[in-house]
């Protein structure tokens, strides 16, 4: 949604302004990517622990879960700081379990 885009753009502009002022900054795009990859790794690890016989061909539900988690995160987070991305990475974005996200994603 447009409001998410505006909040993320505001975070990017604030980061750019801080960088222009000589402050050490963290790239919001990079942090979002890291958080998403950590979340994906957690989802895959949980599935692999539950069923060690799964293969990369069983990866799609993890991707769907990630997309759902990112949508929920972006829609419910102010995106005022890159530190907020930690909640996405650790699964604390809204307290929903991996199983609940997978069910919401249609797995």
XYZ file of N, CA, C and O in Angstrom:
428
model
N 0.814 -1.205 0.000
C 0.000 0.000 0.000
C 0.856 1.268 0.000
O 2.009 1.246 0.379
N 0.258 2.313 -0.414
C 0.934 3.595 -0.534
C 1.539 4.067 0.794
O 2.634 4.620 0.811
N 0.839 3.825 1.901
C 1.357 4.302 3.192
C 2.663 3.590 3.560
O 3.550 4.199 4.155
N 2.786 2.322 3.190
C 4.025 1.581 3.456
C 5.148 2.171 2.611
O 6.259 2.398 3.108
N 4.865 2.434 1.367
C 5.857 3.036 0.474
C 6.314 4.387 1.016
O 7.506 4.690 1.041
N 5.381 5.195 1.481
C 5.728 6.511 2.030
C 6.597 6.376 3.281
O 7.563 7.117 3.448
N 6.245 5.442 4.163
C 7.043 5.260 5.388
C 8.448 4.788 5.059
O 9.426 5.258 5.639
N 8.555 3.859 4.108
C 9.878 3.360 3.738
C 10.683 4.465 3.047
O 11.880 4.620 3.304
N 10.037 5.246 2.196
C 10.718 6.363 1.531
C 11.205 7.379 2.559
O 12.328 7.902 2.440
N 10.409 7.636 3.569
C 10.801 8.565 4.629
C 12.040 8.035 5.367
O 12.955 8.796 5.695
N 12.074 6.736 5.612
C 13.236 6.113 6.257
C 14.469 6.253 5.372
O 15.555 6.564 5.848
N 14.311 6.053 4.079
C 15.431 6.202 3.144
C 15.946 7.637 3.118
O 17.158 7.874 3.134
N 15.029 8.601 3.092
C 15.416 10.014 3.066
C 16.135 10.389 4.357
O 17.165 11.068 4.331
N 15.626 9.928 5.498
C 16.266 10.216 6.777
C 17.669 9.614 6.825
O 18.607 10.240 7.330
N 17.822 8.428 6.291
C 19.122 7.772 6.268
C 20.084 8.545 5.370
O 21.241 8.756 5.722
N 19.595 8.980 4.219
C 20.416 9.756 3.283
C 20.858 11.075 3.926
O 22.003 11.485 3.788
N 19.943 11.718 4.645
C 20.273 12.978 5.312
C 21.331 12.762 6.388
O 22.248 13.568 6.539
N 21.216 11.657 7.115
C 22.210 11.345 8.151
C 23.576 11.087 7.523
O 24.597 11.530 8.041
N 23.577 10.383 6.404
C 24.830 10.086 5.711
C 25.470 11.364 5.190
O 26.687 11.538 5.267
N 24.650 12.270 4.685
C 25.162 13.538 4.168
C 25.764 14.377 5.287
O 26.689 15.156 5.057
N 25.265 14.187 6.494
C 25.783 14.921 7.646
C 27.027 14.288 8.244
O 27.544 14.751 9.250
N 27.493 13.215 7.637
C 28.709 12.573 8.101
C 28.497 11.452 9.102
O 29.452 10.856 9.578
N 27.251 11.159 9.430
C 26.971 10.095 10.394
C 27.123 8.723 9.735
O 26.888 8.569 8.541
N 27.524 7.761 10.528
C 27.577 6.374 10.048
C 26.139 5.861 10.005
O 25.403 5.994 10.979
N 25.730 5.338 8.869
C 24.343 4.886 8.713
C 24.300 3.459 8.189
O 25.270 2.949 7.644
N 23.146 2.855 8.379
C 22.900 1.502 7.888
C 21.888 1.603 6.757
O 20.874 2.293 6.881
N 22.143 0.928 5.660
C 21.276 0.966 4.488
C 19.965 0.221 4.770
O 19.984 -0.988 5.040
N 18.820 0.909 4.725
C 17.538 0.249 4.994
C 17.241 -0.917 4.053
O 16.699 -1.936 4.489
N 17.585 -0.801 2.772
C 17.350 -1.902 1.836
C 18.139 -3.141 2.259
O 17.629 -4.256 2.246
N 19.392 -2.925 2.635
C 20.236 -4.040 3.054
C 19.689 -4.684 4.328
O 19.639 -5.915 4.438
N 19.260 -3.872 5.276
C 18.732 -4.412 6.528
C 17.433 -5.182 6.310
O 17.207 -6.217 6.945
N 16.580 -4.687 5.434
C 15.343 -5.404 5.119
C 15.674 -6.756 4.468
O 15.080 -7.783 4.804
N 16.633 -6.749 3.575
C 17.051 -7.991 2.921
C 17.616 -8.986 3.936
O 17.265 -10.165 3.913
N 18.469 -8.518 4.826
C 19.052 -9.393 5.851
C 17.951 -9.980 6.732
O 17.933 -11.182 7.011
N 17.021 -9.137 7.162
C 15.934 -9.605 8.022
C 15.072 -10.645 7.303
O 14.694 -11.663 7.886
N 14.781 -10.398 6.035
C 13.965 -11.339 5.267
C 14.697 -12.672 5.093
O 14.090 -13.743 5.237
N 15.994 -12.625 4.817
C 16.754 -13.862 4.646
C 16.860 -14.637 5.962
O 16.799 -15.867 5.974
N 16.994 -13.916 7.074
C 17.019 -14.590 8.373
C 15.683 -15.273 8.646
O 15.628 -16.400 9.129
N 14.597 -14.576 8.316
C 13.264 -15.140 8.514
C 13.076 -16.379 7.640
O 12.528 -17.393 8.083
N 13.541 -16.309 6.399
C 13.451 -17.442 5.488
C 14.264 -18.624 6.019
O 13.804 -19.765 5.998
N 15.443 -18.350 6.521
C 16.288 -19.400 7.082
C 15.599 -20.063 8.283
O 15.625 -21.293 8.414
N 14.986 -19.257 9.138
C 14.276 -19.811 10.297
C 13.133 -20.727 9.846
O 12.937 -21.807 10.398
N 12.388 -20.285 8.857
C 11.258 -21.085 8.368
C 11.744 -22.409 7.783
O 11.180 -23.472 8.053
N 12.799 -22.348 6.976
C 13.333 -23.568 6.363
C 13.903 -24.491 7.429
O 13.682 -25.706 7.397
N 14.627 -23.937 8.378
C 15.206 -24.753 9.448
C 14.133 -25.457 10.260
O 14.282 -26.636 10.615
N 13.045 -24.754 10.539
C 11.946 -25.356 11.298
C 11.309 -26.503 10.514
O 11.025 -27.566 11.069
N 11.101 -26.289 9.224
C 10.521 -27.356 8.393
C 11.473 -28.541 8.280
O 11.052 -29.693 8.316
N 12.749 -28.256 8.137
C 13.750 -29.307 7.991
C 13.865 -30.116 9.287
O 14.030 -31.342 9.255
N 13.758 -29.443 10.436
C 13.814 -30.146 11.720
C 12.600 -31.053 11.895
O 12.703 -32.158 12.426
N 11.456 -30.586 11.415
C 10.220 -31.358 11.527
C 10.236 -32.561 10.581
O 9.748 -33.634 10.912
N 10.802 -32.357 9.376
C 10.850 -33.420 8.371
C 12.209 -33.389 7.672
O 12.376 -32.704 6.661
N 13.197 -34.099 8.208
C 14.553 -34.072 7.635
C 14.628 -34.543 6.181
O 15.613 -34.277 5.500
N 13.596 -35.197 5.694
C 13.622 -35.713 4.327
C 13.225 -34.701 3.265
O 13.294 -35.006 2.079
N 12.844 -33.479 3.658
C 12.437 -32.517 2.637
C 13.650 -32.044 1.852
O 14.782 -32.109 2.317
N 13.380 -31.585 0.649
C 14.448 -31.108 -0.237
C 14.115 -29.697 -0.694
O 13.074 -29.135 -0.336
N 14.982 -29.150 -1.504
C 14.761 -27.806 -2.041
C 13.449 -27.737 -2.846
O 12.859 -26.679 -2.984
N 12.992 -28.871 -3.314
C 11.715 -28.897 -4.036
C 10.536 -28.601 -3.107
O 9.439 -28.315 -3.570
N 10.773 -28.646 -1.802
C 9.744 -28.349 -0.803
C 9.898 -26.937 -0.241
O 9.358 -26.627 0.818
N 10.612 -26.081 -0.943
C 10.952 -24.742 -0.457
C 9.824 -23.721 -0.621
O 9.779 -22.721 0.090
N 8.917 -23.960 -1.555
C 7.873 -22.972 -1.867
C 7.069 -22.510 -0.655
O 6.846 -21.302 -0.498
N 6.631 -23.390 0.247
C 5.878 -22.901 1.408
C 6.666 -21.911 2.267
O 6.086 -20.973 2.818
N 7.965 -22.088 2.336
C 8.795 -21.148 3.097
C 8.798 -19.774 2.423
O 8.752 -18.743 3.105
N 8.847 -19.765 1.110
C 8.804 -18.495 0.376
C 7.457 -17.803 0.566
O 7.396 -16.586 0.779
N 6.380 -18.575 0.500
C 5.045 -17.994 0.716
C 4.928 -17.438 2.129
O 4.363 -16.363 2.344
N 5.468 -18.182 3.081
C 5.454 -17.725 4.475
C 6.223 -16.409 4.613
O 5.789 -15.494 5.317
N 7.367 -16.325 3.942
C 8.168 -15.102 3.995
C 7.403 -13.919 3.415
O 7.362 -12.840 4.021
N 6.792 -14.101 2.275
C 6.030 -13.008 1.651
C 4.915 -12.541 2.584
O 4.712 -11.340 2.776
N 4.219 -13.479 3.201
C 3.156 -13.128 4.136
C 3.719 -12.371 5.327
O 3.154 -11.354 5.748
N 4.832 -12.843 5.865
C 5.451 -12.188 7.015
C 5.886 -10.762 6.673
O 5.684 -9.833 7.468
N 6.464 -10.566 5.491
C 6.898 -9.227 5.078
C 5.684 -8.311 4.897
O 5.711 -7.145 5.313
N 4.626 -8.832 4.317
C 3.406 -8.021 4.161
C 2.844 -7.605 5.512
O 2.491 -6.435 5.712
N 2.770 -8.540 6.441
C 2.262 -8.227 7.779
C 3.180 -7.220 8.467
O 2.717 -6.238 9.049
N 4.470 -7.464 8.381
C 5.449 -6.579 9.011
C 5.328 -5.154 8.466
O 5.237 -4.197 9.235
N 5.347 -5.019 7.164
C 5.298 -3.684 6.557
C 3.988 -2.960 6.853
O 3.971 -1.743 7.007
N 2.914 -3.707 6.950
C 1.630 -3.095 7.231
C 1.418 -2.718 8.687
O 0.545 -1.909 8.999
N 2.224 -3.291 9.577
C 1.987 -3.059 11.002
C 3.132 -2.351 11.721
O 3.065 -2.150 12.921
N 4.172 -1.983 11.002
C 5.347 -1.364 11.607
C 5.482 0.077 11.132
O 5.275 0.348 9.952
N 5.859 0.992 12.036
C 6.006 2.396 11.617
C 7.122 2.639 10.595
O 7.101 3.632 9.892
N 8.097 1.719 10.527
C 9.263 1.875 9.643
C 9.978 3.198 9.913
O 10.369 3.917 9.002
N 10.164 3.475 11.186
C 10.844 4.702 11.597
C 12.342 4.491 11.783
O 13.099 5.452 11.814
N 12.758 3.237 11.895
C 14.158 2.923 12.136
C 14.483 1.550 11.557
O 13.638 0.644 11.592
N 15.722 1.387 11.095
C 16.127 0.076 10.587
C 16.151 -0.957 11.710
O 16.068 -2.154 11.442
N 16.228 -0.514 12.948
C 16.213 -1.446 14.087
C 14.913 -2.244 14.131
O 14.886 -3.360 14.652
N 13.853 -1.702 13.566
C 12.564 -2.402 13.552
C 12.618 -3.688 12.732
O 11.827 -4.596 12.958
N 13.549 -3.771 11.804
C 13.645 -4.949 10.951
C 14.016 -6.201 11.739
O 13.784 -7.308 11.282
N 14.582 -6.019 12.935
C 14.908 -7.178 13.774
C 13.660 -7.989 14.098
O 13.722 -9.207 14.240
N 12.530 -7.309 14.256
C 11.285 -8.013 14.574
C 10.891 -8.958 13.437
O 10.378 -10.045 13.688
N 11.128 -8.549 12.212
C 10.845 -9.425 11.074
C 11.787 -10.621 11.096
O 11.357 -11.757 10.911
N 13.048 -10.366 11.374
C 14.042 -11.438 11.361
C 13.781 -12.482 12.433
O 13.916 -13.679 12.188
N 13.375 -12.038 13.611
C 13.210 -12.999 14.708
C 11.796 -13.538 14.840
O 11.497 -14.311 15.747
N 10.923 -13.138 13.932
C 9.560 -13.657 13.966
C 8.656 -12.914 14.924
O 7.522 -13.317 15.136
N 9.128 -11.814 15.481
C 8.329 -11.071 16.455
C 7.501 -9.961 15.860
O 7.036 -9.077 16.568
N 7.266 -9.993 14.554
C 6.553 -8.892 13.914
C 5.125 -8.740 14.404
O 4.628 -7.655 14.547
N 4.444 -9.834 14.657
C 3.090 -9.720 15.207
C 2.739 -10.897 16.106
O 1.587 -11.123 16.408
N 3.750 -11.650 16.498
C 3.524 -12.773 17.396
C 2.965 -14.018 16.742
O 2.666 -14.986 17.417
N 2.796 -14.022 15.434
C 2.251 -15.195 14.757
C 3.335 -16.237 14.562
O 4.469 -15.921 14.246
N 2.980 -17.461 14.751
C 3.930 -18.553 14.577
C 4.139 -18.842 13.096
O 3.370 -18.419 12.242
N 5.196 -19.591 12.824
C 5.467 -19.993 11.447
C 4.295 -20.789 10.890
O 3.928 -20.636 9.727
N 3.704 -21.627 11.726
C 2.555 -22.436 11.259
C 1.368 -21.561 10.901
O 0.700 -21.793 9.891
N 1.115 -20.527 11.692
C -0.004 -19.630 11.400
C 0.253 -18.855 10.113
O -0.665 -18.668 9.305
N 1.500 -18.442 9.897
C 1.829 -17.731 8.656
C 1.686 -18.656 7.464
O 1.187 -18.255 6.415
N 2.128 -19.902 7.619
C 2.018 -20.857 6.513
C 0.555 -21.107 6.185
O 0.182 -21.178 5.011
N -0.283 -21.206 7.206
C -1.710 -21.413 6.973
C -2.312 -20.197 6.264
O -3.109 -20.338 5.334
N -1.888 -19.010 6.678
C -2.400 -17.796 6.027
C -1.945 -17.705 4.578
O -2.639 -17.158 3.726
N -0.750 -18.263 4.311
C -0.211 -18.227 2.950
C -0.789 -19.343 2.084
O -0.488 -19.432 0.904
N -1.577 -20.218 2.682
C -2.205 -21.284 1.914
C -1.394 -22.546 1.808
O -1.600 -23.349 0.913
N -0.415 -22.714 2.704
C 0.416 -23.926 2.659
C -0.345 -25.131 3.141
O -1.247 -25.086 3.885
